Short mmCIF file of C-alpha atoms in Angstrom, two decimals:
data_model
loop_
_atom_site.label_atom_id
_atom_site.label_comp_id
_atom_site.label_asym_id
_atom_site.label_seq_id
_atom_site.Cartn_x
_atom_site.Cartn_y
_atom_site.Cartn_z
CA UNK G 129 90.38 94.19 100.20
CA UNK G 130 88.61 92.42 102.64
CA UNK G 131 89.53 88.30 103.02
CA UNK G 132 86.73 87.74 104.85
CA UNK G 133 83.11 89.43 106.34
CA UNK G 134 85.36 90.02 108.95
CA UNK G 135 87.65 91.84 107.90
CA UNK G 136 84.66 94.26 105.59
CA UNK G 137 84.42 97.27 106.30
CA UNK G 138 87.35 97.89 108.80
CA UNK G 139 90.09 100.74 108.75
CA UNK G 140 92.72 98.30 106.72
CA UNK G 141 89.76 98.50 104.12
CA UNK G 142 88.84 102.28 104.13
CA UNK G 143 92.21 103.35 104.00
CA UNK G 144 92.72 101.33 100.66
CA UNK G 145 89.67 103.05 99.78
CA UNK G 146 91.09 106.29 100.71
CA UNK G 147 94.90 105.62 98.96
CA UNK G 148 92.60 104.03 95.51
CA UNK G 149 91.04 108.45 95.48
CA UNK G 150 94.29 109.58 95.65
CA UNK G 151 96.01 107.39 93.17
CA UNK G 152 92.79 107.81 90.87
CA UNK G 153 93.21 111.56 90.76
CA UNK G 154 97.37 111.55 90.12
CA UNK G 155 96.17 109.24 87.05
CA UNK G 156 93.50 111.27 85.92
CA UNK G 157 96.03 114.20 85.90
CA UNK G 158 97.94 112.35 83.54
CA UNK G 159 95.17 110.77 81.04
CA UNK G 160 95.27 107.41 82.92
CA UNK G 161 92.32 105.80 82.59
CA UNK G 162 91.20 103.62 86.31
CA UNK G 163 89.35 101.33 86.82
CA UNK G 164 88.63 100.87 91.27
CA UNK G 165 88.97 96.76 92.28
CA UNK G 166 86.46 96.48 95.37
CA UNK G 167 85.78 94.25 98.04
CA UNK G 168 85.29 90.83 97.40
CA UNK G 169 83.10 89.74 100.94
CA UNK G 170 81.03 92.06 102.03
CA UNK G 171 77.68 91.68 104.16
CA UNK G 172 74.83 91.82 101.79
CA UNK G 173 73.45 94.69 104.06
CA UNK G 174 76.72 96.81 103.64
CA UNK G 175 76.89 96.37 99.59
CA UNK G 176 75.11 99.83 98.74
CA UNK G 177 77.15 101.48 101.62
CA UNK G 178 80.30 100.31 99.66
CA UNK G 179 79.45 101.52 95.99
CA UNK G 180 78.43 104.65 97.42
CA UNK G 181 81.54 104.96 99.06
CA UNK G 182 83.68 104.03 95.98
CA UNK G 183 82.16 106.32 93.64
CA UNK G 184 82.33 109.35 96.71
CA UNK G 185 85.94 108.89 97.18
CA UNK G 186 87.48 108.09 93.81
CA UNK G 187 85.37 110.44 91.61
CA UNK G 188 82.58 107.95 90.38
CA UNK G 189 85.82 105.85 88.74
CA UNK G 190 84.74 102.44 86.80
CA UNK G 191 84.17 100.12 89.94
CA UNK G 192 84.34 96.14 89.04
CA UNK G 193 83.77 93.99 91.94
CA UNK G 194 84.52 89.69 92.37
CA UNK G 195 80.46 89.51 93.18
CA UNK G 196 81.05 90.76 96.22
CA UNK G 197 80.57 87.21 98.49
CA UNK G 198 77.79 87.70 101.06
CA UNK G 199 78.63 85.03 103.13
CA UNK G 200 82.23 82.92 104.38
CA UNK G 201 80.13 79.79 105.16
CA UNK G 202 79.83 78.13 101.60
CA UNK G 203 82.61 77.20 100.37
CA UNK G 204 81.78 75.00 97.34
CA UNK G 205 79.30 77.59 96.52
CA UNK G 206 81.10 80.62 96.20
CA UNK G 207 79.65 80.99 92.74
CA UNK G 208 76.11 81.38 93.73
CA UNK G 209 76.95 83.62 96.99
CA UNK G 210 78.89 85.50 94.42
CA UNK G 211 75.69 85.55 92.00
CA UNK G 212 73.65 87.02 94.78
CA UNK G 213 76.32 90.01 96.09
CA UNK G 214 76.64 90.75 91.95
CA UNK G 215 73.06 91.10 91.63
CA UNK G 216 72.63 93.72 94.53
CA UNK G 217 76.14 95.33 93.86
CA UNK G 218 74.67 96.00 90.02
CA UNK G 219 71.72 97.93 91.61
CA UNK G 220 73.84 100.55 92.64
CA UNK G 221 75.94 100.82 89.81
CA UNK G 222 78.89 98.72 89.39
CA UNK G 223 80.71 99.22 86.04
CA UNK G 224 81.86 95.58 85.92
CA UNK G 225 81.36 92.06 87.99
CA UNK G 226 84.12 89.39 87.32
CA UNK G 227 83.03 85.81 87.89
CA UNK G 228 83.75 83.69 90.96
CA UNK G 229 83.45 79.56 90.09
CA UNK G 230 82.76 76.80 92.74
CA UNK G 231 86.37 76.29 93.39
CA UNK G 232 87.10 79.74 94.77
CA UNK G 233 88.66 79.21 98.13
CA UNK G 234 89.05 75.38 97.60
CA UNK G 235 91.36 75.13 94.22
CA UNK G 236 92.09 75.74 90.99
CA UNK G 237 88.77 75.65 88.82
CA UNK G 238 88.64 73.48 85.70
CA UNK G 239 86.23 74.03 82.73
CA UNK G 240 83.40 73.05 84.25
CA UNK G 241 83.56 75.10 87.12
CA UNK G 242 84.65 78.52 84.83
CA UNK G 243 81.25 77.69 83.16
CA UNK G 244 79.53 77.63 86.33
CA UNK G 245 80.59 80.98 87.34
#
């Protein structure tokens, strides 16, 4: 998964992508249920092109996403960057958004911040 909007998108990315099909099928075959972990920074104008590329290559599979972040130049406020990618990732479909809190990037997050996100 992509560390940064730099790294979205690239081949390191689509061949995860690729390997997550292939290892969704193989479980299927079995009765394994799968659920697909995607990308958590993406460019907000990339986010449907992702989703739609999920559910192509692993069969429509359960996709949960961390927001996706839209942007690398908040830290403090990964939460609501976070908030925004979840919101236009949940347009398309996503089966499931985990929370990001303030402190992603920058520490461990305490109650407060777990509330926040």
């Amino acid at each position: 998964r992509p560390g940064s909007l730099a790294d979205a998108n690239d081949a390191a990315q689509l061949s995860e992508l690729m390997t997550l099909g292939e290892l969704t099928k193989i479980a299927w075959q079995h009765d394994v249920q799968v659920m697909i972990e995607g990308p958590g920074h993406v460019p907000f104008d990339t986010v449907r092109m992702n989703i739609e590329m999920e559910k192509a290559i692993c069969q429509n599979a359960p996709f949960y996403t961390l927001g996706p972040l839209t942007t690398d130049t908040a830290p403090g406020y990964d939460h609501i960057t976070s908030a925004i990618g979840g919101v236009e990732i949940a347009r398309y479909g996503t089966a499931m958004l985990c929370y990001v809190t303030p402190k992603e990037h920058l520490g461990l997050p305490n109650k407060d911040d777990v509330k926040q996100g």
